[in-house]
Short mmCIF file of C-alpha atoms in Angstrom, two decimals:
data_model
loop_
_atom_site.label_atom_id
_atom_site.label_comp_id
_atom_site.label_asym_id
_atom_site.label_seq_id
_atom_site.Cartn_x
_atom_site.Cartn_y
_atom_site.Cartn_z
CA UNK A 1 0.00 0.00 0.00
CA UNK A 2 1.41 3.38 -0.92
CA UNK A 3 1.82 6.10 1.67
CA UNK A 4 -0.95 8.56 0.70
CA UNK A 5 -3.54 5.75 0.89
CA UNK A 6 -2.30 4.70 4.35
CA UNK A 7 -2.31 8.33 5.45
CA UNK A 8 -5.87 8.75 4.22
CA UNK A 9 -6.99 5.60 6.04
CA UNK A 10 -5.36 6.77 9.23
CA UNK A 11 -6.94 10.20 9.02
CA UNK A 12 -8.19 11.21 12.45
CA UNK A 13 -11.69 11.91 11.08
CA UNK A 14 -11.97 8.35 9.83
CA UNK A 15 -10.63 6.98 13.12
CA UNK A 16 -13.16 9.09 15.01
CA UNK A 17 -15.90 7.87 12.69
CA UNK A 18 -14.94 4.26 13.32
CA UNK A 19 -14.83 4.88 17.08
CA UNK A 20 -18.21 6.58 16.97
CA UNK A 21 -19.92 3.92 14.86
CA UNK A 22 -18.49 1.02 16.82
CA UNK A 23 -19.03 2.86 20.12
CA UNK A 24 -22.75 3.14 19.30
CA UNK A 25 -23.10 -0.60 18.73
CA UNK A 26 -20.85 -1.57 21.66
CA UNK A 27 -22.80 0.59 24.10
CA UNK A 28 -26.02 -1.00 22.87
CA UNK A 29 -24.52 -4.43 23.47
CA UNK A 30 -23.42 -3.33 26.92
CA UNK A 31 -26.93 -2.29 27.89
CA UNK A 32 -27.96 1.02 26.30
CA UNK A 33 -31.36 1.06 24.54
CA UNK A 34 -31.53 -0.69 21.17
CA UNK A 35 -30.31 1.50 18.26
CA UNK A 36 -29.54 4.18 20.82
CA UNK A 37 -25.99 3.42 21.87
CA UNK A 38 -25.16 7.09 21.44
CA UNK A 39 -27.92 9.63 20.93
CA UNK A 40 -27.37 13.17 22.07
CA UNK A 41 -31.06 14.11 22.02
CA UNK A 42 -32.18 11.00 23.94
CA UNK A 43 -29.33 11.43 26.42
CA UNK A 44 -30.22 15.09 26.97
CA UNK A 45 -33.86 14.08 27.53
CA UNK A 46 -32.60 11.55 30.09
CA UNK A 47 -30.39 14.19 31.72
CA UNK A 48 -33.28 16.68 31.86
CA UNK A 49 -35.37 14.02 33.59
CA UNK A 50 -32.58 13.17 36.03
CA UNK A 51 -32.39 16.87 36.92
CA UNK A 52 -36.19 16.92 37.36
CA UNK A 53 -36.69 19.32 34.45
CA UNK A 54 -39.46 16.99 33.34
CA UNK A 55 -41.37 14.33 35.29
CA UNK A 56 -41.22 11.34 32.95
CA UNK A 57 -39.34 8.93 35.25
CA UNK A 58 -38.91 6.30 32.52
CA UNK A 59 -36.78 8.87 30.66
CA UNK A 60 -34.71 9.98 33.65
CA UNK A 61 -31.09 8.87 33.90
CA UNK A 62 -27.81 10.71 34.13
CA UNK A 63 -26.07 9.37 31.04
CA UNK A 64 -22.31 9.07 31.65
CA UNK A 65 -21.67 9.37 27.91
CA UNK A 66 -22.45 13.11 27.97
CA UNK A 67 -19.91 13.59 30.76
CA UNK A 68 -17.33 11.50 28.89
CA UNK A 69 -17.68 13.54 25.70
CA UNK A 70 -17.20 16.87 27.48
CA UNK A 71 -14.31 15.70 29.67
CA UNK A 72 -12.60 13.87 26.77
CA UNK A 73 -12.79 16.97 24.63
CA UNK A 74 -11.60 19.17 27.50
CA UNK A 75 -8.60 16.98 28.35
CA UNK A 76 -7.56 16.65 24.70
CA UNK A 77 -7.87 20.40 24.16
CA UNK A 78 -5.72 21.10 27.23
CA UNK A 79 -3.10 18.47 26.32
CA UNK A 80 -2.78 19.66 22.73
CA UNK A 81 -2.94 23.33 23.77
CA UNK A 82 -6.08 23.89 21.72
CA UNK A 83 -8.17 25.11 24.63
CA UNK A 84 -9.27 28.46 23.24
CA UNK A 85 -12.02 30.32 25.04
CA UNK A 86 -14.26 32.21 22.64
CA UNK A 87 -17.84 33.41 22.70
CA UNK A 88 -20.21 36.29 22.26
CA UNK A 89 -21.56 35.24 18.88
CA UNK A 90 -25.34 35.73 18.99
CA UNK A 91 -25.75 33.73 22.23
CA UNK A 92 -29.54 33.95 22.57
CA UNK A 93 -30.07 32.95 18.96
CA UNK A 94 -27.77 29.97 19.45
CA UNK A 95 -29.72 29.01 22.58
CA UNK A 96 -33.00 28.91 20.66
CA UNK A 97 -31.52 27.20 17.62
CA UNK A 98 -30.11 24.56 20.00
CA UNK A 99 -33.62 24.24 21.43
CA UNK A 100 -35.14 23.71 17.97
CA UNK A 101 -32.43 21.25 16.92
CA UNK A 102 -33.55 18.99 19.75
CA UNK A 103 -37.18 19.56 18.75
CA UNK A 104 -36.30 18.24 15.27
CA UNK A 105 -34.42 15.30 16.78
CA UNK A 106 -37.33 14.52 19.11
CA UNK A 107 -39.80 14.40 16.23
CA UNK A 108 -37.54 11.98 14.35
CA UNK A 109 -36.64 10.18 17.65
CA UNK A 110 -32.89 10.57 17.46
CA UNK A 111 -29.99 12.86 16.72
CA UNK A 112 -27.86 12.58 13.54
CA UNK A 113 -25.57 10.03 15.25
CA UNK A 114 -28.52 7.83 16.17
CA UNK A 115 -29.72 8.25 12.60
CA UNK A 116 -26.44 6.73 11.44
CA UNK A 117 -26.73 3.89 13.94
CA UNK A 118 -30.31 3.23 12.88
CA UNK A 119 -29.24 3.14 9.24
CA UNK A 120 -26.39 0.82 10.16
CA UNK A 121 -28.84 -1.47 11.94
CA UNK A 122 -31.00 -1.69 8.82
CA UNK A 123 -33.73 0.73 9.93
CA UNK A 124 -35.03 2.08 6.62
CA UNK A 125 -37.22 4.73 8.31
CA UNK A 126 -33.95 6.61 8.88
CA UNK A 127 -33.50 7.05 5.12
CA UNK A 128 -36.07 9.88 5.13
CA UNK A 129 -34.12 11.41 8.04
CA UNK A 130 -30.86 11.21 6.11
CA UNK A 131 -32.43 12.85 3.07
CA UNK A 132 -34.01 15.55 5.25
CA UNK A 133 -30.71 16.21 7.01
CA UNK A 134 -28.85 16.46 3.70
CA UNK A 135 -31.41 18.85 2.24
CA UNK A 136 -31.29 20.94 5.43
CA UNK A 137 -27.50 21.12 5.31
CA UNK A 138 -27.59 21.92 1.60
CA UNK A 139 -30.05 24.76 2.30
CA UNK A 140 -27.83 26.03 5.11
CA UNK A 141 -24.80 25.89 2.84
CA UNK A 142 -26.68 27.89 0.19
CA UNK A 143 -27.47 30.55 2.78
CA UNK A 144 -23.85 30.66 3.92
CA UNK A 145 -22.81 31.15 0.32
CA UNK A 146 -25.36 33.97 0.11
CA UNK A 147 -23.59 35.74 2.98
CA UNK A 148 -25.38 34.48 6.09
CA UNK A 149 -23.29 34.10 9.22
CA UNK A 150 -23.87 34.87 12.87
CA UNK A 151 -21.85 37.51 14.71
CA UNK A 152 -18.11 37.00 14.95
CA UNK A 153 -16.95 35.40 18.20
CA UNK A 154 -14.26 36.97 20.33
CA UNK A 155 -11.71 35.79 22.88
CA UNK A 156 -13.10 35.62 26.41
CA UNK A 157 -11.41 35.24 29.81
CA UNK A 158 -10.40 31.60 30.41
CA UNK A 159 -12.83 31.07 33.29
CA UNK A 160 -15.76 31.11 30.84
CA UNK A 161 -14.36 28.03 29.11
CA UNK A 162 -13.97 26.08 32.33
CA UNK A 163 -17.63 26.41 33.34
CA UNK A 164 -18.95 23.61 31.12
CA UNK A 165 -16.25 21.03 31.96
CA UNK A 166 -16.77 21.81 35.66
CA UNK A 167 -20.51 21.30 35.15
CA UNK A 168 -19.68 17.91 33.58
CA UNK A 169 -17.49 17.11 36.58
CA UNK A 170 -20.34 18.02 38.92
CA UNK A 171 -22.63 15.69 36.97
CA UNK A 172 -20.00 12.96 37.38
CA UNK A 173 -20.08 13.48 41.15
CA UNK A 174 -23.89 13.28 41.05
CA UNK A 175 -23.66 10.10 39.00
CA UNK A 176 -21.34 8.47 41.52
CA UNK A 177 -22.89 9.83 44.72
CA UNK A 178 -26.50 9.58 43.48
CA UNK A 179 -28.04 12.35 45.61
CA UNK A 180 -31.77 12.07 46.17
CA UNK A 181 -32.61 15.09 43.98
CA UNK A 182 -31.18 13.35 40.91
CA UNK A 183 -33.71 10.88 39.54
CA UNK A 184 -32.62 7.50 38.23
CA UNK A 185 -35.58 5.73 36.60
CA UNK A 186 -35.96 2.01 37.32
CA UNK A 187 -37.97 1.05 34.23
CA UNK A 188 -38.08 1.88 30.53
CA UNK A 189 -35.14 3.48 28.69
CA UNK A 190 -33.77 4.84 31.98
CA UNK A 191 -33.18 1.31 33.23
CA UNK A 192 -31.41 0.30 30.04
CA UNK A 193 -27.84 1.50 30.35
CA UNK A 194 -24.31 0.22 29.98
CA UNK A 195 -22.09 -0.06 33.09
CA UNK A 196 -20.93 3.40 34.14
CA UNK A 197 -17.23 2.57 33.69
CA UNK A 198 -17.64 1.43 30.09
CA UNK A 199 -19.96 4.31 29.19
CA UNK A 200 -17.43 6.79 30.56
CA UNK A 201 -14.41 5.08 29.02
CA UNK A 202 -15.89 4.73 25.53
CA UNK A 203 -17.31 8.25 25.45
CA UNK A 204 -14.09 9.74 26.85
CA UNK A 205 -12.05 8.17 24.03
CA UNK A 206 -14.60 9.34 21.45
CA UNK A 207 -14.60 12.82 23.01
CA UNK A 208 -10.79 13.03 22.79
CA UNK A 209 -10.77 11.84 19.19
CA UNK A 210 -13.67 14.07 18.14
CA UNK A 211 -11.90 17.10 19.60
CA UNK A 212 -8.83 16.35 17.48
CA UNK A 213 -10.74 15.61 14.30
CA UNK A 214 -13.58 18.10 14.53
CA UNK A 215 -15.90 15.35 13.31
CA UNK A 216 -19.43 16.57 12.83
CA UNK A 217 -22.23 14.80 11.00
CA UNK A 218 -23.74 17.95 9.51
CA UNK A 219 -20.26 19.47 9.08
CA UNK A 220 -19.28 16.55 6.84
CA UNK A 221 -22.13 17.23 4.44
CA UNK A 222 -21.71 21.01 4.71
CA UNK A 223 -18.03 20.92 3.74
CA UNK A 224 -18.86 18.70 0.80
CA UNK A 225 -21.68 20.95 -0.44
CA UNK A 226 -19.83 24.18 0.23
CA UNK A 227 -16.23 23.54 -0.76
CA UNK A 228 -16.23 19.91 -1.94
CA UNK A 229 -13.95 18.96 0.97
CA UNK A 230 -14.55 15.30 1.83
CA UNK A 231 -12.45 14.74 5.01
CA UNK A 232 -15.27 15.02 7.57
CA UNK A 233 -17.70 13.22 5.29
CA UNK A 234 -15.26 10.30 5.16
CA UNK A 235 -15.50 10.20 8.95
CA UNK A 236 -19.31 10.11 8.73
CA UNK A 237 -19.12 7.29 6.17
CA UNK A 238 -16.65 5.46 8.43
CA UNK A 239 -19.12 5.79 11.32
CA UNK A 240 -21.87 4.31 9.19
CA UNK A 241 -19.61 1.54 7.86
CA UNK A 242 -18.41 0.48 11.30
CA UNK A 243 -21.94 0.61 12.76
CA UNK A 244 -23.21 -1.50 9.85
CA UNK A 245 -20.40 -4.03 10.13
CA UNK A 246 -20.64 -4.41 13.90
CA UNK A 247 -24.44 -4.58 13.78
CA UNK A 248 -24.21 -7.41 11.27
CA UNK A 249 -21.54 -9.26 13.24
CA UNK A 250 -23.41 -8.95 16.52
CA UNK A 251 -26.82 -9.84 15.10
CA UNK A 252 -28.32 -6.40 15.59
CA UNK A 253 -28.96 -5.86 11.88
CA UNK A 254 -32.66 -6.10 10.93
CA UNK A 255 -33.33 -4.65 7.51
CA UNK A 256 -36.81 -3.22 7.15
CA UNK A 257 -39.20 -0.35 7.38
CA UNK A 258 -41.64 -1.73 9.91
CA UNK A 259 -41.19 -2.90 13.46
CA UNK A 260 -37.94 -0.99 14.02
CA UNK A 261 -37.27 0.04 17.63
CA UNK A 262 -38.31 3.58 18.62
CA UNK A 263 -39.32 4.63 15.14
CA UNK A 264 -42.43 5.72 13.29
CA UNK A 265 -43.47 5.71 9.68
CA UNK A 266 -44.49 9.33 9.21
CA UNK A 267 -41.68 9.82 6.72
CA UNK A 268 -42.70 13.31 5.60
CA UNK A 269 -42.45 14.63 9.17
CA UNK A 270 -39.20 12.75 9.70
CA UNK A 271 -37.85 14.46 6.59
CA UNK A 272 -39.00 17.94 7.67
CA UNK A 273 -37.77 17.46 11.25
CA UNK A 274 -34.29 16.45 10.14
CA UNK A 275 -34.29 19.23 7.56
CA UNK A 276 -34.70 21.57 10.53
CA UNK A 277 -31.83 19.83 12.35
CA UNK A 278 -29.53 20.11 9.32
CA UNK A 279 -30.46 23.71 8.57
CA UNK A 280 -30.11 24.96 12.16
CA UNK A 281 -26.90 22.98 12.69
CA UNK A 282 -25.26 24.69 9.71
CA UNK A 283 -26.27 28.14 11.00
CA UNK A 284 -24.72 27.46 14.42
CA UNK A 285 -21.83 25.47 12.96
CA UNK A 286 -22.24 21.94 14.21
CA UNK A 287 -24.55 19.04 14.97
CA UNK A 288 -25.58 18.32 18.61
CA UNK A 289 -22.56 16.04 19.11
CA UNK A 290 -20.17 18.68 17.79
CA UNK A 291 -21.74 21.32 20.06
CA UNK A 292 -21.02 19.15 23.12
CA UNK A 293 -17.43 18.58 21.99
CA UNK A 294 -16.93 22.29 21.29
CA UNK A 295 -18.37 23.19 24.69
CA UNK A 296 -15.67 21.00 26.24
CA UNK A 297 -12.86 22.74 24.37
CA UNK A 298 -13.75 26.23 25.55
CA UNK A 299 -16.38 27.37 23.04
CA UNK A 300 -18.81 29.34 25.20
CA UNK A 301 -21.28 29.77 22.33
CA UNK A 302 -21.46 25.98 21.98
CA UNK A 303 -22.00 25.72 25.75
CA UNK A 304 -24.96 28.09 25.45
CA UNK A 305 -26.26 26.00 22.53
CA UNK A 306 -25.99 22.93 24.78
CA UNK A 307 -28.07 24.67 27.44
CA UNK A 308 -30.63 25.46 24.74
CA UNK A 309 -30.54 21.79 23.71
CA UNK A 310 -31.09 20.74 27.34
CA UNK A 311 -34.11 23.06 27.58
CA UNK A 312 -35.40 21.65 24.31
CA UNK A 313 -34.96 18.12 25.64
CA UNK A 314 -36.92 18.94 28.80
CA UNK A 315 -39.78 20.55 26.91
CA UNK A 316 -39.79 17.88 24.21
CA UNK A 317 -41.01 15.53 26.92
CA UNK A 318 -43.02 18.03 28.96
CA UNK A 319 -44.94 19.41 25.98
CA UNK A 320 -45.31 16.03 24.20
CA UNK A 321 -43.22 17.23 21.27
CA UNK A 322 -41.39 13.91 21.12
CA UNK A 323 -42.76 11.34 18.72
CA UNK A 324 -43.54 7.80 19.81
CA UNK A 325 -43.88 4.50 17.99
CA UNK A 326 -47.48 5.60 17.34
CA UNK A 327 -46.22 8.55 15.29
CA UNK A 328 -45.62 12.27 15.57
CA UNK A 329 -47.67 14.50 17.84
CA UNK A 330 -49.51 17.69 16.97
CA UNK A 331 -47.26 19.77 19.22
CA UNK A 332 -44.21 18.13 17.61
CA UNK A 333 -45.32 19.13 14.13
CA UNK A 334 -46.11 22.70 15.19
CA UNK A 335 -42.75 22.97 17.00
CA UNK A 336 -40.87 21.81 13.88
CA UNK A 337 -42.65 24.39 11.73
CA UNK A 338 -41.92 27.09 14.34
CA UNK A 339 -38.27 26.02 14.29
CA UNK A 340 -38.12 26.45 10.53
CA UNK A 341 -39.75 29.89 10.83
CA UNK A 342 -37.13 30.91 13.43
CA UNK A 343 -34.31 29.65 11.18
CA UNK A 344 -35.58 31.64 8.20
CA UNK A 345 -35.98 34.80 10.32
CA UNK A 346 -32.40 34.38 11.59
CA UNK A 347 -30.91 33.91 8.12
CA UNK A 348 -32.90 36.88 6.82
CA UNK A 349 -31.56 39.09 9.58
CA UNK A 350 -27.97 37.89 9.40
CA UNK A 351 -27.52 38.08 5.69
CA UNK A 352 -24.64 40.33 4.84
CA UNK A 353 -24.70 41.01 1.12
CA UNK A 354 -21.48 39.93 -0.50
CA UNK A 355 -19.90 42.89 -2.17
CA UNK A 356 -18.06 41.83 -5.26
CA UNK A 357 -14.82 43.62 -5.82
CA UNK A 358 -14.52 45.13 -9.25
CA UNK A 359 -12.05 43.22 -11.35
CA UNK A 360 -8.69 44.87 -11.48
CA UNK A 361 -7.91 46.18 -14.87
CA UNK A 362 -4.58 44.97 -16.10
CA UNK A 363 -2.75 47.24 -18.40
CA UNK B 1 1.08 34.78 43.50
CA UNK B 2 0.19 37.57 45.92
CA UNK B 3 -1.70 37.34 49.21
CA UNK B 4 -5.06 38.11 47.58
CA UNK B 5 -4.80 35.02 45.33
CA UNK B 6 -3.46 32.79 48.09
CA UNK B 7 -6.32 33.66 50.45
CA UNK B 8 -8.99 33.24 47.80
CA UNK B 9 -7.63 29.94 46.51
CA UNK B 10 -7.51 28.65 50.08
CA UNK B 11 -11.14 29.78 50.61
CA UNK B 12 -12.13 28.10 47.33
CA UNK B 13 -10.49 24.82 48.31
CA UNK B 14 -12.03 24.83 51.77
CA UNK B 15 -15.51 25.62 50.39
CA UNK B 16 -15.22 22.89 47.73
CA UNK B 17 -14.08 20.27 50.23
CA UNK B 18 -16.87 21.22 52.67
CA UNK B 19 -19.52 21.13 49.93
CA UNK B 20 -18.46 17.74 48.53
CA UNK B 21 -17.98 16.39 52.05
CA UNK B 22 -21.46 17.51 53.13
CA UNK B 23 -22.99 16.05 49.97
CA UNK B 24 -21.27 12.68 50.45
CA UNK B 25 -22.02 12.59 54.19
CA UNK B 26 -25.68 13.43 53.58
CA UNK B 27 -26.06 10.68 51.00
CA UNK B 28 -24.31 8.14 53.25
CA UNK B 29 -26.66 9.11 56.07
CA UNK B 30 -29.72 8.94 53.82
CA UNK B 31 -28.73 5.59 52.35
CA UNK B 32 -27.73 4.23 55.75
CA UNK B 33 -30.99 5.28 57.36
CA UNK B 34 -33.14 3.84 54.61
CA UNK B 35 -34.80 0.63 55.65
CA UNK B 36 -33.96 -2.09 53.06
CA UNK B 37 -37.74 -2.36 52.60
CA UNK B 38 -37.80 1.21 51.29
CA UNK B 39 -35.06 1.17 48.68
CA UNK B 40 -36.19 2.16 45.20
CA UNK B 41 -35.91 -1.44 43.97
CA UNK B 42 -37.87 -2.83 46.92
CA UNK B 43 -40.60 -0.22 46.50
CA UNK B 44 -40.87 -1.00 42.81
CA UNK B 45 -40.96 -4.75 43.48
CA UNK B 46 -43.75 -4.26 46.02
CA UNK B 47 -45.65 -2.04 43.59
CA UNK B 48 -45.64 -4.82 40.99
CA UNK B 49 -46.59 -7.47 43.56
CA UNK B 50 -49.51 -5.31 44.71
CA UNK B 51 -50.57 -4.67 41.13
CA UNK B 52 -50.52 -8.39 40.29
CA UNK B 53 -52.40 -9.30 43.46
CA UNK B 54 -55.03 -6.67 42.67
CA UNK B 55 -55.37 -7.97 39.12
CA UNK B 56 -55.80 -11.52 40.37
CA UNK B 57 -58.48 -10.35 42.83
CA UNK B 58 -60.35 -7.97 40.50
CA UNK B 59 -60.24 -10.16 37.42
CA UNK B 60 -60.36 -13.56 39.15
CA UNK B 61 -63.81 -14.42 37.81
CA UNK B 62 -62.87 -13.35 34.26
CA UNK B 63 -59.69 -15.44 34.37
CA UNK B 64 -61.53 -18.54 35.60
CA UNK B 65 -64.20 -18.12 32.88
CA UNK B 66 -61.42 -17.74 30.30
CA UNK B 67 -59.70 -20.90 31.56
CA UNK B 68 -63.03 -22.74 31.31
CA UNK B 69 -63.23 -21.69 27.65
CA UNK B 70 -66.30 -19.49 28.25
CA UNK B 71 -64.96 -16.48 26.46
CA UNK B 72 -68.32 -14.82 25.72
CA UNK B 73 -69.30 -14.76 29.39
CA UNK B 74 -65.77 -13.73 30.33
CA UNK B 75 -65.93 -10.73 27.96
CA UNK B 76 -69.31 -9.73 29.40
CA UNK B 77 -67.90 -9.87 32.92
CA UNK B 78 -64.78 -8.01 31.85
CA UNK B 79 -66.76 -5.19 30.24
CA UNK B 80 -68.59 -4.62 33.54
CA UNK B 81 -65.27 -4.21 35.34
CA UNK B 82 -63.85 -2.05 32.54
CA UNK B 83 -66.75 0.38 32.85
CA UNK B 84 -65.53 1.21 36.37
CA UNK B 85 -61.79 1.02 35.56
CA UNK B 86 -61.44 2.45 32.04
CA UNK B 87 -57.71 3.18 32.33
CA UNK B 88 -56.69 -0.24 33.64
CA UNK B 89 -54.15 -1.73 31.23
CA UNK B 90 -54.58 -5.30 32.50
CA UNK B 91 -58.23 -5.28 31.39
CA UNK B 92 -57.03 -4.61 27.84
CA UNK B 93 -54.52 -7.47 28.15
CA UNK B 94 -57.29 -9.84 29.25
CA UNK B 95 -59.61 -8.62 26.50
CA UNK B 96 -56.81 -9.26 23.97
CA UNK B 97 -56.39 -12.82 25.31
CA UNK B 98 -60.14 -13.45 25.10
CA UNK B 99 -60.41 -12.12 21.55
CA UNK B 100 -57.44 -14.29 20.60
CA UNK B 101 -59.24 -17.27 22.12
CA UNK B 102 -62.25 -16.44 19.92
CA UNK B 103 -60.05 -16.10 16.84
CA UNK B 104 -60.74 -12.34 16.51
CA UNK B 105 -57.13 -11.52 15.68
CA UNK B 106 -57.53 -7.87 14.66
CA UNK B 107 -59.48 -7.07 17.84
CA UNK B 108 -56.96 -8.99 19.97
CA UNK B 109 -54.05 -7.05 18.47
CA UNK B 110 -55.83 -3.74 19.01
CA UNK B 111 -56.49 -4.61 22.65
CA UNK B 112 -52.84 -5.45 23.22
CA UNK B 113 -51.88 -2.14 21.63
CA UNK B 114 -54.22 -0.31 24.02
CA UNK B 115 -52.68 -2.17 26.96
CA UNK B 116 -49.13 -1.20 25.92
CA UNK B 117 -50.15 2.41 25.38
CA UNK B 118 -51.74 2.53 28.83
CA UNK B 119 -48.82 0.83 30.56
CA UNK B 120 -45.50 0.41 28.68
CA UNK B 121 -44.25 -1.92 31.43
CA UNK B 122 -46.01 -4.75 29.55
CA UNK B 123 -43.24 -4.57 26.90
CA UNK B 124 -40.41 -3.81 29.31
CA UNK B 125 -38.30 -6.92 29.87
CA UNK B 126 -37.06 -5.51 33.16
CA UNK B 127 -40.48 -5.67 34.78
CA UNK B 128 -42.43 -8.75 35.92
CA UNK B 129 -45.41 -7.54 33.84
CA UNK B 130 -43.57 -8.27 30.55
CA UNK B 131 -45.78 -10.05 28.02
CA UNK B 132 -43.71 -9.32 24.91
CA UNK B 133 -43.31 -13.01 24.04
CA UNK B 134 -47.07 -13.58 24.30
CA UNK B 135 -47.69 -10.62 21.96
CA UNK B 136 -45.02 -11.80 19.49
CA UNK B 137 -46.66 -15.23 19.36
CA UNK B 138 -50.00 -13.61 18.50
CA UNK B 139 -48.30 -11.39 15.90
CA UNK B 140 -46.56 -14.30 14.20
CA UNK B 141 -49.90 -16.16 13.98
CA UNK B 142 -51.84 -13.13 12.78
CA UNK B 143 -49.43 -11.53 10.32
CA UNK B 144 -49.80 -14.04 7.48
CA UNK B 145 -53.57 -14.17 7.81
CA UNK B 146 -53.96 -10.38 7.89
CA UNK B 147 -51.68 -9.94 4.86
CA UNK B 148 -53.75 -12.46 2.91
CA UNK B 149 -56.96 -10.67 3.91
CA UNK B 150 -55.46 -7.35 2.87
CA UNK B 151 -54.70 -8.71 -0.59
CA UNK B 152 -58.33 -9.86 -0.89
CA UNK B 153 -59.83 -6.64 0.57
CA UNK B 154 -57.29 -3.87 -0.10
CA UNK B 155 -59.66 -1.08 0.98
CA UNK B 156 -60.68 -2.62 4.31
CA UNK B 157 -59.62 -0.08 6.92
CA UNK B 158 -59.98 -2.54 9.83
CA UNK B 159 -57.34 -4.83 8.34
CA UNK B 160 -55.01 -1.89 7.70
CA UNK B 161 -55.50 -0.71 11.29
CA UNK B 162 -54.64 -4.20 12.56
CA UNK B 163 -51.46 -4.27 10.45
CA UNK B 164 -50.50 -0.82 11.78
CA UNK B 165 -51.15 -2.10 15.32
CA UNK B 166 -48.80 -5.03 14.63
CA UNK B 167 -46.05 -2.63 13.50
CA UNK B 168 -46.61 -0.50 16.59
CA UNK B 169 -46.33 -3.49 18.91
CA UNK B 170 -43.22 -4.75 17.10
CA UNK B 171 -41.55 -1.35 17.50
CA UNK B 172 -42.37 -1.25 21.19
CA UNK B 173 -41.19 -4.79 21.85
CA UNK B 174 -37.97 -4.16 19.91
CA UNK B 175 -37.06 -1.65 22.63
CA UNK B 176 -35.33 1.61 21.87
CA UNK B 177 -35.31 4.90 23.70
CA UNK B 178 -39.03 5.33 24.26
#
């Protein structure tokens, strides 16, 4: 094998993709809910329940994976001296876009990473989600090309960057000490979880690797649509490939449209919901997973987005926005449409017309 | 590092140690004082035991009629109880079993769906209420028949509803984050 091929195969994005895809399946094997080895939106819903932000006990568990991602990213950023504290870029807008990203995920029942795992496990209902996500990212990329971008971020005092990792550390203490105000459900998805050590270890490694690679599901498509740069997309494909392979090897692959775990067959709403996720993720520069990783490496804007996502997760349950196996809900559909309206208003406001420089005349 | 920093870092360390210490001590005290009968697991176990005892008491007559093969009388009896307990999931389970006994597959499947919607514990392997295998057996018997009927009567909404109910039950039994 010649060197460039080896180098390409060993690209950190591809390694992260493989870790992510196989991590999803491994965590499922170790006890996490089926097809939900790693799902940022489900995990945030569980976290919101654990913190009593909603009262659905079956969805209340402090998922160690979230802690592992943040701490992995934080440690890697510190070790490689890439811990750069920035913020101040349209924080409230990011908060609400984070909120609506989780709304979109809740209507589909899963974040983009879970979408990949579901595809890898043969769940064909996720095809509509993939198409919706791609169209959403493509739309976002078109808007970026038309001059849409949020305010420029600026350097902030270091303490701002430490807040989120310290919050993750506090959650770790809660996970280990199990104080009475943190709810750990005994039935349903809350009771299905991998051993804490393995959840933390796997997610910590993925967090470290994702910090180095910058892997992002929506970012992979965005870079391809915008500048035809395939590195991150290769990571996404690697995640799918490894999830598919491991699902097949471990007997978790069930090809079909019907009877898939935690899914529904309202494909049009799945498409629109994931379109919202793709669109909003491009505006705020990253899918839910990437936002968590960025929050760990000192990005205060991403931390605010994460808080918006946590609020979205709490209300997705509290306001019955989340779909079930029976299908989408009325409030879910309305929330998705509202999310799209908010996205369009934001891009309209933040469009900065691109001024073309007159061609220099050469004499 | 000047005095200001030294003092404040010392205060920070002391406060952190006190906070974590108090938190740990409180939890040890709480967990130590909890009677083993009142742990979350024990409470949950008792809840299920109570629920099953209540079901056996409330639906005893229906169950004995069902066992005797008198499904019509059993359904009549069950409907009387259901009128007073409309949200009871176990009544829907029993109705599903009785319809299955009568060969009314579509109605049986719909009853099981209602039961699962009322109480998802019936498809949760971690609870003693789990009846996923029973439902899967019904589904595997009904699927072929319903598909054949659908081919014969493509516009029959009842058959389509039954097929949708099967998909719903399969999704719930498969697990997932729901």
